[in-house]
Amino acid sequence: MDNPFLVDVTRGPLVESRHRGSVSVVDADGSTVLSIGDVDRRVFPRSAVKALQALPLLERGIADKYGLTDEEIALACASHSGEPDHVRVAASMLAKAGRDAGCLECGTHWPMGEAANRALAAEGGTPNALHNNCSGKHAGFICLACGTGEDPKGYVGVSHPVQRMVRESLEDITGACHTMERSGIDGCSIPTYAIPLPSLAFGFAKFGAGAHLRAETKAAAERIRKAVAAHPFMVAGTGRFDTRLMDILKERAFVKVGAEGVYCASFPELGYGVALKADDGNARAAEAMMGALVLRFLPLNDQERSAVEALARPVFKNWNGLEVGRIQLSPLLLG
Amino acid sequence: MDNPFLVDVTRGPLVESRHRGSVSVVDADGSTVLSIGDVDRRVFPRSAVKALQALPLLERGIADKYGLTDEEIALACASHSGEPDHVRVAASMLAKAGRDAGCLECGTHWPMGEAANRALAAEGGTPNALHNNCSGKHAGFICLACGTGEDPKGYVGVSHPVQRMVRESLEDITGACHTMERSGIDGCSIPTYAIPLPSLAFGFAKFGAGAHLRAETKAAAERIRKAVAAHPFMVAGTGRFDTRLMDILKERAFVKVGAEGVYCASFPELGYGVALKADDGNARAAEAMMGALVLRFLPLNDQERSAVEALARPVFKNWNGLEVGRIQLSPLLLG
């Protein structure tokens, strides 16, 4: 099955590049709301499931045990830009578990945020693992290990208790088997498991609506959503799509990007979960697709609509600020 | 017509993302050597035609008039990384025409090369138009204007004599009409004209083989090819595909990337020209496609083959250096 064209990028009067993809929107009872393209093909959710990977930290009372703040809980779900506040909060999480950056096993890269990258270079600094966009998630993993009496060493490994707890949570909420035969290694070295988009969407529908969840999972999901809605900067960073969208919509939309064109969302007031992938892995396409679905499903006032339109249909300008192209959204997305 | 899958990106045992595209390989007589996908669809060549855009500078004797060096001629064809040597050579070109960076109309951006970007930030600098990846091309345009007695002011405009000369050269060598109705504005503010891939490939076949060209164009093409082969660093930069490939193959392959997944090449010993586009505009796909075509068409010794394989089929590693995925090339490309 060929996935349809969903996002076109124009230049002048012509379409310059085209993105295909697949989309699944499911409600908290598991009924299909929208299905586009081949949704049976398994997709690595990558960082789009960080909020689900953070569930055990709260379900097991570890966030309370260490007195994690809302900022810290939000950062545990983040693919952050490595800005100073992200680094500070990741270090604070580790300190609460009596650990430091030396325990992080995510690897090191320069800050994903361009300004943060240059600021670090300008002060003569070099990056450490706290600047890794996954450092908040990993700090959460280390808290989870320490809080449950496990040695955090090797926590990224598939057989470490942390990754076993994380996999159980993912299987539980999505209803999909997470098998080694369909696993890969993520950018930050933890396992990632390929599952179908409707399972991912179903997980995020339950995550948003709080339905069909055990009491501790429901409470954990609600706390994560509220923490992220209160601190959307923490999950991404300056100018980023997730931060900008949740700045506009607060608790009405939980959205999270993943690498290779994956996006997941919960629209709690509708009880919908969303999972999508751009075939080619392109982030601009995945963002436009997610923006289109927000425009389609969520009731918005004029101001909100205009702000979301700017995210869903960005105008591309060149180095002199001249408009050179636009994003065109398929009617399949907009309904 | 649906373009076929040409490049797959794997993660663990699965395909994570897929790229479709189209390819045209044409010989200097205009005969089709290879055609994949919908090659009738018009494509903006973007920066992939910078070498053709530089032809008037040499055809009209301006490069000689100003004593441009091979490094400078190579930079006139560049999408460079903004490294100090690129900036130095662009400034030198302008000085030879009695001008300076204030005349550049390409706009300003931070160096495309990550190390150059951070080095500039570390020294407390800010970028100017010389750091723009197109500054060499624009310095060439300014030389062309000054050398032909034109005021360079407004040289990016479609009706300026510089852009008229450039368009004539493009039409002449590709044989395709370059119309305003099918034009857009490029990242550096000059016009870009959408034409079919076989026309682009034909232009690069003639550019490489020197066939069916007027004497001054043949000489200009040869000088550009030799200049770039002698200074492949100038057309791209540290670690970049074009620089690495031409470091390996020298004059045996002229290759040039364009934005949005376009690539053009000449294989002079075969008389072939190549033009390709990844549908989605992704550079990793376009690079892999070009690498595959080099492997397919050019006779390579073991050392060359192994070096080109590393470019065509890169192994993706994560922040801890673990292999997480690979590029798979379609048999349609490899033959």
XYZ file of C-alpha atoms in Angstrom:
670
model
C 0.000 0.000 0.000
C 1.398 3.369 -1.038
C 0.973 6.072 1.557
C -0.608 9.233 0.140
C 0.995 12.640 -0.288
C 0.099 14.598 2.850
C 2.405 17.641 2.839
C 3.663 19.567 -0.172
C 6.415 22.160 -0.043
C 6.046 24.831 -2.708
C 8.556 27.226 -4.229
C 7.120 30.025 -6.309
C 4.209 28.589 -8.300
C 5.389 24.955 -8.170
C 5.524 22.066 -5.735
C 9.202 21.484 -4.996
C 9.124 18.539 -2.574
C 6.421 16.164 -1.371
C 5.978 14.134 1.776
C 3.927 11.001 2.177
C 2.847 9.572 5.457
C 0.401 7.644 7.568
C -1.844 8.767 10.399
C -3.898 7.048 13.051
C -6.352 8.766 15.369
C -8.023 6.479 17.906
C -10.330 7.159 20.853
C -9.858 5.862 24.377
C -12.153 2.904 23.669
C -9.865 1.888 20.815
C -12.234 2.935 18.022
C -10.699 4.397 14.892
C -11.421 8.090 14.396
C -9.156 8.583 11.362
C -6.841 6.295 9.452
C -4.665 7.437 6.544
C -2.232 5.221 4.687
C -0.698 1.941 5.750
C -1.142 2.005 9.514
C -0.306 -1.675 9.923
C 3.351 -1.076 9.162
C 5.287 -0.994 12.428
C 6.950 2.265 13.364
C 9.723 2.997 15.849
C 8.114 5.655 18.054
C 11.508 6.963 19.153
C 11.227 9.999 21.419
C 7.506 10.450 20.771
C 6.787 8.039 23.655
C 8.973 9.686 26.276
C 5.887 10.616 28.314
C 4.851 6.957 28.361
C 8.403 5.931 29.259
C 8.169 8.297 32.246
C 5.064 6.594 33.655
C 6.907 4.110 35.941
C 8.732 6.996 37.614
C 5.394 8.322 38.840
C 3.390 5.082 39.118
C 5.947 3.720 41.560
C 5.997 6.820 43.719
C 9.598 7.690 42.903
C 8.796 11.222 41.730
C 7.210 11.859 45.128
C 9.980 10.088 47.007
C 12.533 12.482 45.485
C 10.206 15.481 45.486
C 10.463 16.000 41.731
C 8.979 19.309 40.618
C 6.679 19.834 37.652
C 9.626 21.236 35.703
C 11.583 18.074 36.409
C 8.710 15.803 35.450
C 8.282 17.756 32.211
C 11.998 17.413 31.483
C 11.732 13.643 31.969
C 9.507 13.673 28.842
C 11.732 16.018 26.853
C 13.765 16.146 23.690
C 15.188 19.426 24.867
C 17.367 21.975 23.125
C 20.168 21.902 25.697
C 19.467 25.428 26.896
C 20.821 26.438 30.304
C 17.481 25.834 32.074
C 17.271 22.324 30.637
C 20.771 21.546 31.836
C 20.052 22.986 35.287
C 16.876 20.938 35.741
C 18.495 17.694 34.573
C 21.321 18.207 37.069
C 18.806 18.904 39.818
C 16.961 15.626 39.111
C 20.186 13.681 39.362
C 21.165 15.435 42.591
C 17.852 14.437 44.158
C 18.782 10.805 43.534
C 22.246 11.448 44.957
C 23.850 11.126 41.534
C 25.460 13.378 38.951
C 26.050 13.675 35.204
C 28.698 10.970 35.383
C 25.882 8.396 35.663
C 24.198 9.442 32.410
C 24.561 6.840 29.650
C 22.892 8.844 26.865
C 26.126 10.090 25.298
C 27.140 13.664 24.652
C 26.284 16.068 21.882
C 26.354 19.826 21.424
C 23.047 21.528 22.337
C 20.333 20.935 19.735
C 19.270 24.580 20.062
C 21.345 26.792 17.783
C 21.545 29.716 20.194
C 22.430 27.439 23.110
C 25.038 25.741 20.941
C 26.743 29.020 20.106
C 26.402 30.370 23.632
C 28.206 27.332 24.995
C 30.955 27.735 22.386
C 31.188 31.471 23.136
C 31.840 30.842 26.818
C 34.608 28.399 25.893
C 32.564 25.455 27.090
C 32.207 21.934 25.794
C 29.081 19.835 26.056
C 28.539 17.033 28.551
C 25.768 14.463 28.803
C 23.449 17.023 30.448
C 23.274 18.819 27.077
C 22.064 15.652 25.347
C 18.441 16.240 24.339
C 17.491 13.064 26.260
C 19.227 13.962 29.534
C 15.946 14.600 31.353
C 14.568 11.206 30.373
C 17.805 9.581 31.441
C 17.847 11.493 34.727
C 14.345 10.133 35.250
C 15.600 6.607 34.519
C 18.368 7.052 37.091
C 15.837 8.306 39.655
C 13.677 5.277 38.851
C 16.616 2.905 39.354
C 17.800 4.499 42.588
C 14.283 4.914 43.921
C 13.485 1.233 43.399
C 16.751 0.091 44.945
C 18.463 -0.849 41.692
C 22.001 0.022 40.667
C 21.535 2.502 37.803
C 24.712 1.286 36.066
C 23.770 -0.124 32.685
C 20.231 1.312 32.885
C 20.075 1.751 29.091
C 20.395 -2.002 28.553
C 17.392 -3.996 27.438
C 17.638 -6.417 30.389
C 18.185 -3.773 33.085
C 15.199 -3.482 35.481
C 14.646 0.128 34.317
C 14.140 -0.872 30.693
C 12.002 -3.832 31.783
C 9.723 -1.472 33.753
C 9.601 0.947 30.828
C 8.734 -1.812 28.371
C 5.971 -3.114 30.645
C 4.447 0.364 30.819
C 4.612 0.745 27.040
C 3.027 -2.660 26.451
C 0.400 -2.032 29.064
C -0.828 1.304 27.745
C -0.512 0.598 24.002
C -1.703 -3.012 24.155
C 1.040 -3.923 21.641
C 3.730 -6.552 22.156
C 7.191 -4.991 22.308
C 9.462 -7.710 20.955
C 13.223 -7.937 20.628
C 12.849 -9.027 16.989
C 11.273 -5.682 16.259
C 13.554 -3.548 18.360
C 16.358 -1.191 17.524
C 18.722 1.031 19.475
C 17.649 4.637 19.904
C 19.901 7.685 19.558
C 20.415 7.723 23.335
C 21.200 3.967 23.463
C 17.951 2.633 25.007
C 15.845 0.084 23.110
C 13.044 1.304 20.852
C 10.310 -1.107 19.760
C 8.405 -0.889 16.490
C 4.625 -1.088 16.869
C 1.681 -0.116 14.637
C 0.473 3.496 14.706
C -3.055 2.605 15.984
C -1.508 0.996 19.084
C 0.521 4.136 19.702
C -2.539 6.312 19.158
C -4.565 4.116 21.510
C -1.905 4.507 24.188
C -2.018 8.281 23.857
C -5.820 8.306 23.884
C -5.779 6.518 27.245
C -2.888 8.707 28.439
C -4.936 11.830 27.677
C -8.383 10.676 28.741
C -7.253 8.699 31.768
C -9.622 5.915 30.691
C -9.004 2.166 30.953
C -5.995 2.727 33.147
C -5.108 1.458 36.591
C -5.496 4.149 39.261
C -1.752 4.724 39.655
C -1.248 4.965 35.878
C -4.168 7.349 35.515
C -2.741 9.576 38.252
C 0.748 9.378 36.731
C -0.528 10.323 33.263
C -2.503 13.251 34.637
C 0.469 14.549 36.595
C 2.735 14.297 33.549
C 0.230 16.109 31.331
C -0.253 18.901 33.848
C 3.485 19.246 34.413
C 4.172 19.504 30.687
C 1.271 21.927 30.131
C 2.664 24.122 32.911
C 6.236 23.996 31.494
C 6.105 23.427 27.732
C 9.545 24.991 27.453
C 10.985 22.024 29.306
C 9.909 19.373 26.772
C 11.509 21.104 23.775
C 12.853 24.672 23.875
C 12.946 28.122 22.347
C 10.983 28.290 19.104
C 10.298 24.554 18.935
C 6.962 23.198 17.676
C 6.000 21.280 20.832
C 6.774 24.237 23.078
C 4.944 26.715 20.867
C 1.860 24.515 20.409
C 1.484 23.749 24.113
C 2.112 27.403 24.972
C -0.987 28.094 22.891
C -3.209 25.190 23.950
C -1.897 24.246 27.448
C -3.618 21.084 28.708
C -5.867 20.830 25.657
C -3.139 19.121 23.631
C -0.206 17.019 24.709
C 2.153 16.693 21.724
C 5.567 15.078 21.432
C 7.894 14.773 18.492
C 10.038 11.746 17.788
C 12.972 11.339 15.426
C 12.404 10.194 11.830
C 9.103 11.994 11.340
C 7.088 10.456 14.165
C 4.610 12.486 16.207
C 2.217 11.504 18.975
C -0.485 13.498 20.729
C -3.366 13.368 23.146
C -6.421 15.615 22.829
C -7.927 14.951 26.293
C -11.209 16.843 25.809
C -12.007 14.604 22.826
C -10.494 11.451 24.274
C -8.392 11.109 21.113
C -4.881 9.825 20.720
C -2.818 10.583 17.606
C 0.178 8.817 16.080
C 1.663 9.674 12.716
C 4.788 9.184 10.665
C 6.211 10.900 7.618
C 7.533 8.066 5.424
C 10.812 9.826 4.775
C 11.453 10.769 8.397
C 11.268 14.509 7.774
C 10.435 16.665 10.788
C 8.926 19.551 8.801
C 6.374 17.132 7.340
C 5.538 15.545 10.680
C 5.060 18.960 12.292
C 2.779 20.128 9.504
C 0.770 16.905 9.768
C 0.337 17.340 13.511
C -0.606 20.983 13.070
C -3.222 19.994 10.484
C -4.779 17.467 12.877
C -4.974 20.070 15.641
C -6.761 22.407 13.202
C -9.094 19.603 12.169
C -10.114 18.222 15.530
C -9.757 20.832 18.266
C -12.267 23.683 18.533
C -10.156 26.869 18.430
C -10.955 30.534 18.799
C -9.673 32.946 16.152
C -6.493 33.756 18.016
C -5.660 30.101 18.675
C -6.465 29.148 15.097
C -4.237 31.823 13.698
C -1.363 30.770 15.986
C -1.762 27.085 15.094
C -2.023 27.934 11.369
C 1.408 29.542 11.620
C 2.790 26.248 12.938
C 0.914 23.998 10.517
C 1.475 26.108 7.411
C 4.763 27.917 7.901
C 5.903 30.372 5.260
C 9.503 29.752 4.223
C 11.704 32.821 3.919
C 15.229 33.028 2.579
C 18.290 34.710 4.077
C 17.047 38.092 2.927
C 13.615 37.518 4.473
C 11.887 37.089 1.105
C 9.044 34.565 0.986
C 10.190 31.676 -1.197
C 7.724 28.901 -0.430
C 4.957 27.468 1.691
C 3.572 24.271 3.171
C 0.406 22.870 1.579
C -1.655 20.433 3.641
C -3.596 17.620 2.025
C -7.413 17.595 2.388
C -6.907 14.049 3.710
C -5.444 15.680 6.826
C -7.715 18.689 7.083
C -10.952 16.754 6.483
C 3.407 8.306 -11.909
C 4.685 7.244 -8.504
C 8.420 7.475 -8.115
C 9.970 4.280 -6.738
C 11.631 3.745 -3.386
C 15.344 4.287 -3.980
C 16.878 4.639 -0.525
C 15.814 2.884 2.677
C 17.048 3.809 6.134
C 17.108 0.870 8.504
C 17.134 0.697 12.301
C 17.914 -2.682 13.799
C 16.199 -5.309 11.626
C 13.556 -2.977 10.182
C 13.235 -0.240 7.591
C 12.524 2.958 9.516
C 12.215 5.555 6.740
C 12.041 5.396 2.963
C 12.947 7.836 0.228
C 11.546 7.915 -3.287
C 13.102 9.760 -6.133
C 13.816 10.146 -9.798
C 17.052 9.918 -11.746
C 18.191 10.825 -15.224
C 21.527 9.883 -16.748
C 22.106 11.209 -20.259
C 25.133 11.168 -22.555
C 26.584 14.154 -24.350
C 24.612 13.321 -27.492
C 21.425 13.535 -25.457
C 20.738 9.795 -25.411
C 19.193 8.358 -22.272
C 21.535 6.086 -20.314
C 19.246 5.583 -17.304
C 15.836 6.907 -16.379
C 14.112 6.160 -13.076
C 10.745 7.548 -12.047
C 8.903 10.563 -13.390
C 11.672 12.537 -15.067
C 9.249 14.827 -16.895
C 8.293 16.615 -13.697
C 10.175 19.899 -13.527
C 12.675 20.309 -10.734
C 14.277 23.436 -9.295
C 17.993 22.634 -9.611
C 18.871 25.098 -6.859
C 22.583 25.087 -6.039
C 23.285 21.975 -8.111
C 23.810 24.213 -11.177
C 26.261 26.653 -9.625
C 29.009 25.432 -11.958
C 26.788 26.212 -14.951
C 25.910 29.580 -13.446
C 29.641 30.306 -13.275
C 30.177 29.734 -17.014
C 29.645 33.379 -18.114
C 32.358 34.503 -15.704
C 34.883 32.448 -17.675
C 33.323 32.541 -21.150
C 33.507 36.329 -21.119
C 37.117 36.452 -19.992
C 36.315 38.067 -16.652
C 38.094 35.392 -14.609
C 41.261 36.156 -16.601
C 40.708 39.901 -16.459
C 40.715 39.773 -12.657
C 43.275 36.968 -12.423
C 40.970 34.636 -10.512
C 42.797 31.623 -9.104
C 41.609 28.019 -9.261
C 40.533 28.276 -5.611
C 38.442 31.313 -6.467
C 36.881 29.671 -9.516
C 36.043 26.603 -7.389
C 34.464 28.844 -4.743
C 32.291 30.463 -7.424
C 30.633 27.004 -7.772
C 30.347 26.370 -4.035
C 27.778 25.781 -1.364
C 30.495 26.166 1.194
C 30.535 25.576 4.925
C 31.637 29.087 5.865
C 35.035 27.944 7.085
C 37.792 30.550 7.364
C 39.364 29.592 4.010
C 36.021 29.965 2.248
C 35.527 33.394 3.754
C 39.071 34.450 2.850
C 38.715 33.377 -0.785
C 35.314 35.052 -1.206
C 36.762 38.310 0.133
C 39.718 38.008 -2.224
C 37.416 37.613 -5.250
C 35.528 40.752 -4.293
C 38.740 42.696 -3.759
C 39.916 41.792 -7.269
C 36.797 43.477 -8.606
C 37.435 46.464 -6.339
C 34.474 45.600 -4.129
C 33.846 44.210 -0.672
C 31.311 42.203 1.331
C 28.966 45.195 1.438
C 28.081 44.474 -2.204
C 26.907 40.914 -1.509
C 23.125 40.500 -1.814
C 22.916 36.849 -0.693
C 21.952 37.604 2.903
C 23.717 36.478 6.044
C 23.625 33.239 7.970
C 25.861 31.495 10.498
C 28.403 29.132 8.894
C 26.807 25.926 7.630
C 29.744 23.937 9.001
C 29.211 23.098 12.666
C 32.834 23.547 13.686
C 33.111 26.846 11.800
C 29.851 27.970 13.391
C 31.118 27.334 16.901
C 34.567 28.713 16.166
C 33.027 31.995 15.041
C 30.869 32.109 18.188
C 33.893 31.239 20.358
C 35.861 34.202 19.044
C 32.920 36.485 19.804
C 32.215 36.993 16.131
C 29.001 37.354 14.220
C 28.470 36.208 10.651
C 28.410 38.471 7.630
C 27.459 37.770 4.024
C 30.877 36.175 3.359
C 29.795 33.273 5.611
C 26.706 32.646 3.480
C 27.236 29.319 1.703
C 26.609 31.110 -1.630
C 29.102 33.954 -1.095
C 31.546 32.564 -3.672
C 28.864 32.368 -6.341
C 27.767 35.887 -5.497
C 31.351 37.169 -5.515
C 31.574 35.647 -8.992
C 28.381 37.460 -10.016
C 29.847 40.735 -8.779
C 33.065 40.085 -10.737
C 30.923 39.331 -13.794
C 28.993 42.580 -13.390
C 32.060 44.744 -12.806
C 34.070 42.993 -15.490
C 31.373 43.569 -18.104
C 30.950 47.222 -17.126
C 27.642 46.773 -15.297
C 26.724 48.221 -11.918
C 26.541 45.160 -9.634
C 23.781 46.751 -7.523
C 20.666 44.577 -7.779
C 22.599 41.718 -9.416
C 20.275 39.115 -7.847
C 17.283 40.501 -9.718
C 15.838 38.560 -12.631
C 16.188 41.482 -15.040
C 19.735 42.470 -14.057
C 22.283 41.778 -16.834
C 24.051 39.250 -14.572
C 20.969 37.090 -14.188
C 20.196 37.474 -17.884
C 23.692 36.200 -18.756
C 23.330 33.344 -16.264
C 19.935 32.361 -17.631
C 21.252 32.389 -21.207
C 24.085 30.072 -20.197
C 21.685 27.708 -18.439
C 19.309 27.624 -21.411
C 22.155 27.180 -23.828
C 23.784 24.205 -22.144
C 20.629 22.401 -20.952
C 18.544 23.123 -24.031
C 15.547 23.813 -21.760
C 13.509 27.012 -21.692
C 13.899 28.840 -18.396
C 10.583 30.643 -17.970
C 9.359 33.100 -15.365
C 6.176 31.061 -14.944
C 8.299 28.195 -13.694
C 10.701 30.199 -11.587
C 11.082 30.645 -7.870
C 13.411 32.585 -5.599
C 16.404 30.687 -4.297
C 17.733 30.807 -0.735
C 20.272 33.436 -1.767
C 17.629 35.540 -3.586
C 18.529 34.802 -7.228
C 15.967 33.223 -9.558
C 15.848 29.435 -9.907
C 14.075 27.869 -12.873
C 12.375 24.475 -12.831
C 13.354 22.210 -15.725
C 13.133 18.446 -16.330
C 15.917 16.219 -14.993
C 17.000 14.958 -18.453
C 17.702 18.543 -19.540
C 19.814 19.064 -16.440
C 21.615 15.777 -17.017
C 22.223 16.716 -20.665
C 23.735 20.008 -19.581
C 26.116 18.233 -17.220
C 27.013 15.632 -19.857
C 28.111 18.449 -22.193
C 29.791 20.268 -19.295
C 31.838 17.151 -18.516
C 32.576 15.923 -22.015
C 33.072 19.325 -23.582
C 30.972 18.154 -26.519
C 28.472 20.229 -28.500
C 29.684 23.419 -26.886
C 31.008 26.634 -28.350
C 34.780 26.932 -27.959
C 34.609 29.503 -25.156
C 32.033 27.443 -23.243
C 34.072 24.277 -23.661
C 37.156 26.042 -22.334
C 35.173 27.567 -19.446
C 33.713 24.191 -18.471
C 37.102 22.527 -18.553
C 38.680 25.237 -16.425
C 35.880 25.022 -13.860
C 36.126 21.230 -13.675
C 39.894 21.334 -13.237
C 39.674 24.094 -10.626
C 37.101 22.174 -8.579
C 39.023 18.894 -8.912
C 42.139 20.670 -7.633
C 40.262 22.292 -4.718
C 37.286 20.111 -3.732
C 37.381 21.678 -0.265
C 36.333 24.979 -1.797
C 32.993 23.753 -3.215
C 31.718 22.324 0.079
C 33.921 21.871 3.172
C 35.189 19.619 5.911
C 33.486 16.230 5.881
C 30.988 17.153 3.178
C 29.945 14.633 0.493
C 31.056 16.681 -2.534
C 34.446 17.413 -1.022
C 35.026 13.811 0.050
C 33.904 12.307 -3.270
C 36.028 14.634 -5.393
C 38.975 14.126 -3.027
C 38.710 10.455 -4.005
C 37.969 10.760 -7.717
C 39.452 14.155 -8.699
C 38.579 15.032 -12.309
C 36.784 11.717 -12.882
C 33.597 13.009 -11.266
C 32.250 16.509 -10.924
C 29.410 16.427 -8.362
C 27.346 19.234 -6.879
C 24.557 19.128 -4.336
C 21.510 21.365 -4.432
C 18.947 22.067 -1.746
C 15.793 19.941 -1.513
C 17.420 16.674 -2.508
C 18.797 17.637 -5.919
C 22.165 16.395 -7.160
C 23.951 16.844 -10.463
C 27.140 15.286 -11.766
C 29.389 14.858 -14.778
C 31.386 11.678 -15.400
C 33.681 13.034 -18.152
C 35.391 9.741 -19.091
C 31.971 8.260 -19.903
C 30.478 11.437 -21.318
C 27.583 11.065 -18.895
C 25.635 13.744 -17.082
C 23.513 12.942 -14.034
C 20.578 14.752 -12.444
C 18.479 13.361 -9.628
C 16.007 14.438 -6.988
C 14.743 12.858 -3.792
C 10.988 13.546 -3.780
C 10.991 14.681 -0.187
C 14.008 16.970 -0.513
C 16.165 14.963 1.883
C 19.925 15.384 1.485
C 20.858 11.990 2.952
C 18.756 10.310 0.253
C 20.190 12.419 -2.562
C 23.746 11.725 -1.394
C 23.122 7.993 -1.225
C 21.559 8.076 -4.702
C 24.564 9.902 -6.142
C 26.950 7.531 -4.381
C 25.079 4.564 -5.858
C 25.370 5.979 -9.380
C 29.107 6.495 -8.962
C 29.406 2.844 -7.860
C 27.308 1.744 -10.821
C 28.938 3.658 -13.633
C 32.538 4.533 -12.806
C 35.247 1.848 -12.911
C 36.850 1.958 -9.450
C 39.794 0.185 -7.896
C 39.311 -1.523 -4.532
C 40.447 1.467 -2.528
C 38.229 3.887 -4.437
C 35.265 1.520 -4.229
C 35.611 1.129 -0.507
C 35.837 4.904 -0.023
C 32.804 5.562 -2.225
C 30.845 2.770 -0.489
C 31.327 4.614 2.807
C 29.697 7.673 1.245
C 26.906 5.814 -0.540
C 26.046 3.455 2.313
C 26.876 5.288 5.531
C 26.465 3.475 8.816
C 24.504 5.529 11.327
C 25.881 5.631 14.850
C 24.307 7.121 17.936
C 25.795 9.468 20.533
C 27.598 6.563 22.159
C 29.049 5.397 18.849
C 26.805 2.330 18.645
C 25.647 1.323 15.172
C 21.893 1.902 15.011
C 21.097 1.784 11.302
C 22.233 1.773 7.715
C 21.385 2.989 4.240
C 20.037 0.424 1.770
C 20.269 1.263 -1.927
C 17.674 0.060 -4.395
C 18.769 -2.311 -7.203
C 17.152 0.263 -9.508
C 20.092 2.514 -8.665
C 22.835 -0.075 -8.511
C 21.809 -1.885 -11.703
